[in-house]
CSV table of C-alpha atoms in Angstrom, one decimal:
chain,number,residue,atom,x,y,z
A,1,UNK,CA,-15.7,14.9,31.7
A,2,UNK,CA,-12.8,12.5,32.4
A,3,UNK,CA,-9.2,13.4,33.0
A,4,UNK,CA,-6.2,11.1,33.0
A,5,UNK,CA,-2.5,11.4,33.8
A,6,UNK,CA,-0.9,9.3,31.1
A,7,UNK,CA,2.4,8.3,29.6
A,8,UNK,CA,2.7,7.7,25.9
A,9,UNK,CA,4.4,4.3,25.5
A,10,UNK,CA,4.7,2.1,22.4
A,11,UNK,CA,1.9,3.9,20.6
A,12,UNK,CA,-0.6,3.9,23.5
A,13,UNK,CA,-1.6,6.2,26.3
A,14,UNK,CA,-1.0,4.4,29.7
A,15,UNK,CA,-2.9,5.7,32.8
A,16,UNK,CA,-0.1,6.4,35.4
A,17,UNK,CA,-2.5,5.5,38.3
A,18,UNK,CA,-3.9,2.3,37.0
A,19,UNK,CA,-1.2,1.3,34.5
A,20,UNK,CA,-4.0,0.4,32.1
A,21,UNK,CA,-4.3,1.6,28.5
A,22,UNK,CA,-6.6,4.6,27.9
A,23,UNK,CA,-8.7,3.5,24.9
A,24,UNK,CA,-9.8,6.3,22.6
A,25,UNK,CA,-12.9,6.3,20.5
A,26,UNK,CA,-13.0,7.0,16.8
A,27,UNK,CA,-14.0,10.7,16.2
A,28,UNK,CA,-13.8,11.5,19.9
A,29,UNK,CA,-12.5,15.0,20.7
A,30,UNK,CA,-9.7,15.3,23.2
A,31,UNK,CA,-7.7,18.0,24.9
A,32,UNK,CA,-4.0,17.0,25.2
A,33,UNK,CA,-1.4,19.2,27.0
A,34,UNK,CA,2.2,18.5,27.8
A,35,UNK,CA,5.7,20.2,27.7
A,36,UNK,CA,6.8,21.4,24.3
A,37,UNK,CA,9.5,18.7,24.2
A,38,UNK,CA,6.8,16.0,24.4
A,39,UNK,CA,5.7,16.8,20.8
A,40,UNK,CA,7.3,16.4,17.4
A,41,UNK,CA,6.1,17.5,14.0
A,42,UNK,CA,7.2,14.5,12.0
A,43,UNK,CA,6.8,10.8,12.7
A,44,UNK,CA,10.2,9.3,12.1
A,45,UNK,CA,8.7,5.8,11.5
A,46,UNK,CA,7.1,7.2,8.4
A,47,UNK,CA,10.1,8.9,6.8
A,48,UNK,CA,11.3,7.2,3.7
A,49,UNK,CA,13.7,8.1,0.9
A,50,UNK,CA,12.3,9.7,-2.3
A,51,UNK,CA,11.8,7.6,-5.4
A,52,UNK,CA,14.6,7.2,-8.0
A,53,UNK,CA,14.5,8.9,-11.4
A,54,UNK,CA,13.9,6.7,-14.5
A,55,UNK,CA,17.6,6.1,-15.3
A,56,UNK,CA,18.6,5.6,-11.7
A,57,UNK,CA,15.8,3.0,-11.2
A,58,UNK,CA,16.7,1.2,-14.4
A,59,UNK,CA,20.3,0.9,-13.1
A,60,UNK,CA,19.2,-0.3,-9.7
A,61,UNK,CA,17.0,-3.0,-11.3
A,62,UNK,CA,19.8,-4.1,-13.6
A,63,UNK,CA,22.1,-4.5,-10.6
A,64,UNK,CA,19.5,-6.1,-8.3
A,65,UNK,CA,18.2,-8.6,-10.9
A,66,UNK,CA,21.3,-9.1,-13.0
A,67,UNK,CA,20.9,-12.9,-13.1
A,68,UNK,CA,17.4,-12.9,-14.6
A,69,UNK,CA,15.1,-11.0,-17.0
A,70,UNK,CA,13.2,-7.9,-16.1
A,71,UNK,CA,10.3,-6.0,-17.7
A,72,UNK,CA,9.2,-2.4,-17.1
A,73,UNK,CA,5.7,-3.1,-15.7
A,74,UNK,CA,4.3,0.4,-14.9
A,75,UNK,CA,5.8,3.9,-15.1
A,76,UNK,CA,6.2,6.3,-12.2
A,77,UNK,CA,3.1,8.4,-11.4
A,78,UNK,CA,0.7,5.6,-12.3
A,79,UNK,CA,-2.3,5.7,-9.9
A,80,UNK,CA,-3.6,2.4,-8.5
A,81,UNK,CA,-6.8,1.5,-6.6
A,82,UNK,CA,-7.1,-1.0,-3.8
A,83,UNK,CA,-9.7,-2.1,-1.3
A,84,UNK,CA,-9.3,-2.7,2.5
A,85,UNK,CA,-12.1,-4.8,4.0
A,86,UNK,CA,-12.7,-3.9,7.6
A,87,UNK,CA,-14.6,-6.7,9.3
A,88,UNK,CA,-13.8,-5.6,12.8
A,89,UNK,CA,-15.0,-2.0,12.8
A,90,UNK,CA,-14.4,0.0,16.0
A,91,UNK,CA,-16.9,2.2,17.7
A,92,UNK,CA,-17.4,5.4,15.7
A,93,UNK,CA,-16.4,3.8,12.4
A,94,UNK,CA,-19.3,2.1,10.5
A,95,UNK,CA,-17.5,1.7,7.2
A,96,UNK,CA,-16.7,-2.0,6.4
A,97,UNK,CA,-14.9,-1.4,3.1
A,98,UNK,CA,-12.5,1.4,2.2
A,99,UNK,CA,-11.4,2.1,-1.4
A,100,UNK,CA,-8.1,3.9,-1.6
A,101,UNK,CA,-5.7,5.1,-4.3
A,102,UNK,CA,-1.9,5.2,-4.2
A,103,UNK,CA,0.7,6.5,-6.7
A,104,UNK,CA,4.0,5.0,-7.8
A,105,UNK,CA,6.9,7.3,-6.9
A,106,UNK,CA,9.2,5.5,-9.4
A,107,UNK,CA,9.0,2.9,-12.2
A,108,UNK,CA,7.8,-0.5,-11.3
A,109,UNK,CA,9.4,-3.6,-12.8
A,110,UNK,CA,8.6,-7.3,-12.8
A,111,UNK,CA,11.4,-10.0,-12.9
A,112,UNK,CA,11.4,-13.6,-13.9
A,113,UNK,CA,11.9,-16.3,-11.1
A,114,UNK,CA,12.9,-19.7,-12.3
A,115,UNK,CA,11.1,-22.2,-10.0
A,116,UNK,CA,10.9,-25.8,-11.1
A,117,UNK,CA,9.7,-26.2,-14.6
A,118,UNK,CA,8.0,-22.8,-15.1
A,119,UNK,CA,8.8,-20.9,-18.3
A,120,UNK,CA,9.0,-17.2,-19.2
A,121,UNK,CA,5.6,-17.4,-20.9
A,122,UNK,CA,4.0,-18.2,-17.5
A,123,UNK,CA,2.8,-14.9,-15.9
A,124,UNK,CA,3.0,-16.4,-12.4
A,125,UNK,CA,6.7,-16.8,-12.8
A,126,UNK,CA,7.1,-13.0,-12.9
A,127,UNK,CA,7.2,-11.1,-9.6
A,128,UNK,CA,7.1,-7.5,-8.7
A,129,UNK,CA,10.3,-5.7,-7.8
A,130,UNK,CA,10.4,-3.2,-5.0
A,131,UNK,CA,9.0,0.2,-5.9
A,132,UNK,CA,8.4,3.2,-3.6
A,133,UNK,CA,4.8,4.3,-3.6
A,134,UNK,CA,2.5,6.6,-1.6
A,135,UNK,CA,-1.0,6.5,-0.4
A,136,UNK,CA,-3.0,9.2,-2.2
A,137,UNK,CA,-6.8,9.4,-1.6
A,138,UNK,CA,-9.7,7.8,0.1
A,139,UNK,CA,-12.3,7.3,-2.6
A,140,UNK,CA,-15.0,5.4,-0.6
A,141,UNK,CA,-15.3,4.8,3.1
A,142,UNK,CA,-14.6,8.2,4.5
A,143,UNK,CA,-11.1,7.5,5.8
A,144,UNK,CA,-9.4,10.7,6.7
A,145,UNK,CA,-5.8,10.4,5.5
A,146,UNK,CA,-3.9,12.2,8.3
A,147,UNK,CA,-0.7,10.6,6.9
A,148,UNK,CA,0.0,9.8,3.2
A,149,UNK,CA,1.8,6.5,4.1
A,150,UNK,CA,4.8,5.7,1.9
A,151,UNK,CA,6.0,2.1,1.3
A,152,UNK,CA,9.0,0.5,-0.3
A,153,UNK,CA,6.7,-1.8,-2.3
A,154,UNK,CA,3.0,-2.2,-2.8
A,155,UNK,CA,2.9,-5.0,-0.2
A,156,UNK,CA,4.7,-2.7,2.2
A,157,UNK,CA,2.3,0.1,1.6
A,158,UNK,CA,-0.7,-2.1,2.1
A,159,UNK,CA,0.7,-3.5,5.4
A,160,UNK,CA,1.6,-0.1,6.7
A,161,UNK,CA,-1.8,1.4,5.8
A,162,UNK,CA,-3.5,-1.4,7.7
A,163,UNK,CA,-1.2,-1.0,10.7
A,164,UNK,CA,-1.6,2.7,10.8
A,165,UNK,CA,-5.3,3.1,10.2
A,166,UNK,CA,-6.8,-0.3,11.0
A,167,UNK,CA,-4.6,-1.7,13.8
A,168,UNK,CA,-5.7,-5.2,15.0
A,169,UNK,CA,-8.7,-5.0,12.7
A,170,UNK,CA,-7.5,-7.2,9.8
A,171,UNK,CA,-4.5,-9.0,8.3
A,172,UNK,CA,-1.8,-6.8,6.7
A,173,UNK,CA,-1.0,-9.5,4.1
A,174,UNK,CA,-2.3,-9.2,0.5
A,175,UNK,CA,-1.9,-10.6,-3.0
A,176,UNK,CA,-0.9,-7.5,-4.8
A,177,UNK,CA,-1.7,-8.9,-8.3
A,178,UNK,CA,-5.3,-9.7,-7.4
A,179,UNK,CA,-6.0,-6.8,-5.1
A,180,UNK,CA,-4.4,-3.7,-6.8
A,181,UNK,CA,-6.0,-2.2,-10.0
A,182,UNK,CA,-5.1,0.4,-12.5
A,183,UNK,CA,-7.2,3.4,-11.5
A,184,UNK,CA,-9.3,5.2,-14.1
A,185,UNK,CA,-10.9,8.3,-12.7
A,186,UNK,CA,-13.4,8.3,-15.6
A,187,UNK,CA,-15.0,5.2,-14.1
A,188,UNK,CA,-17.2,5.0,-11.0
A,189,UNK,CA,-16.3,2.6,-8.2
A,190,UNK,CA,-19.1,0.2,-7.5
A,191,UNK,CA,-18.5,-1.2,-4.1
A,192,UNK,CA,-20.9,-4.1,-4.5
A,193,UNK,CA,-19.2,-5.4,-7.6
A,194,UNK,CA,-16.0,-7.3,-8.2
A,195,UNK,CA,-13.4,-4.6,-9.0
A,196,UNK,CA,-12.0,-6.8,-11.8
A,197,UNK,CA,-15.2,-6.1,-13.7
A,198,UNK,CA,-14.5,-2.4,-13.5
A,199,UNK,CA,-10.8,-2.0,-13.5
A,200,UNK,CA,-7.7,-3.9,-14.8
A,201,UNK,CA,-6.0,-5.8,-12.0
A,202,UNK,CA,-2.2,-6.0,-11.8
A,203,UNK,CA,-2.6,-9.7,-12.4
A,204,UNK,CA,-4.4,-9.1,-15.7
A,205,UNK,CA,-1.8,-6.4,-16.6
A,206,UNK,CA,1.0,-8.9,-16.0
A,207,UNK,CA,-0.6,-11.6,-18.1
A,208,UNK,CA,-1.1,-9.2,-21.0
A,209,UNK,CA,2.4,-7.9,-20.8
A,210,UNK,CA,4.1,-11.3,-20.5
A,211,UNK,CA,2.1,-12.6,-23.5
A,212,UNK,CA,3.0,-9.6,-25.6
A,213,UNK,CA,6.7,-10.2,-24.8
A,214,UNK,CA,6.3,-13.8,-25.8
A,215,UNK,CA,4.7,-12.9,-29.1
A,216,UNK,CA,7.2,-10.1,-29.8
A,217,UNK,CA,10.6,-11.2,-28.5
A,218,UNK,CA,12.3,-8.2,-29.9
A,219,UNK,CA,10.3,-6.0,-27.4
A,220,UNK,CA,12.1,-7.6,-24.5
């Protein structure tokens, strides 16, 4: 049995005698004691405002992207699936791939960005606007979601999830259109297959939506 006298500093336990970081092991059981004032019940870094109602979100989008076109991409409460590859697993964690779901807390829009000679019928010219979303479930990989991370966008959610659960184990950057999928709970997730063969990616959803607008201008 080991015992340390530590200070919690910048997210780490620092041994007060050696000034070295005390490195904890995944699934290890620890007994921690300190004054009542040394504990809080909420992590202030994870607190975020709630999502906007449909009319409020539409008004926000209109104001934020008033100089370009916008399209409602997905409604609030849509559930999405994404994968986090974990090539640098730590001791006690043998899962190299985690499949997680998240839920949109408000409507998600795309907006047109004029860049060079691109046109509105080019799906790549349409980008995702910010949309509050929340981590929901671990489907494969056994990750225990002690915190249902909330992000201001899907990119932000992915980055925060990596930082919180897989610190220093992989990059927090991601291409949302090719790595997030519309989740269908009637379908089984097959980890060994390309997810795009099982679920609709946001990139495929964008392409279909932009083409439908092109073919039916009155819908826009």
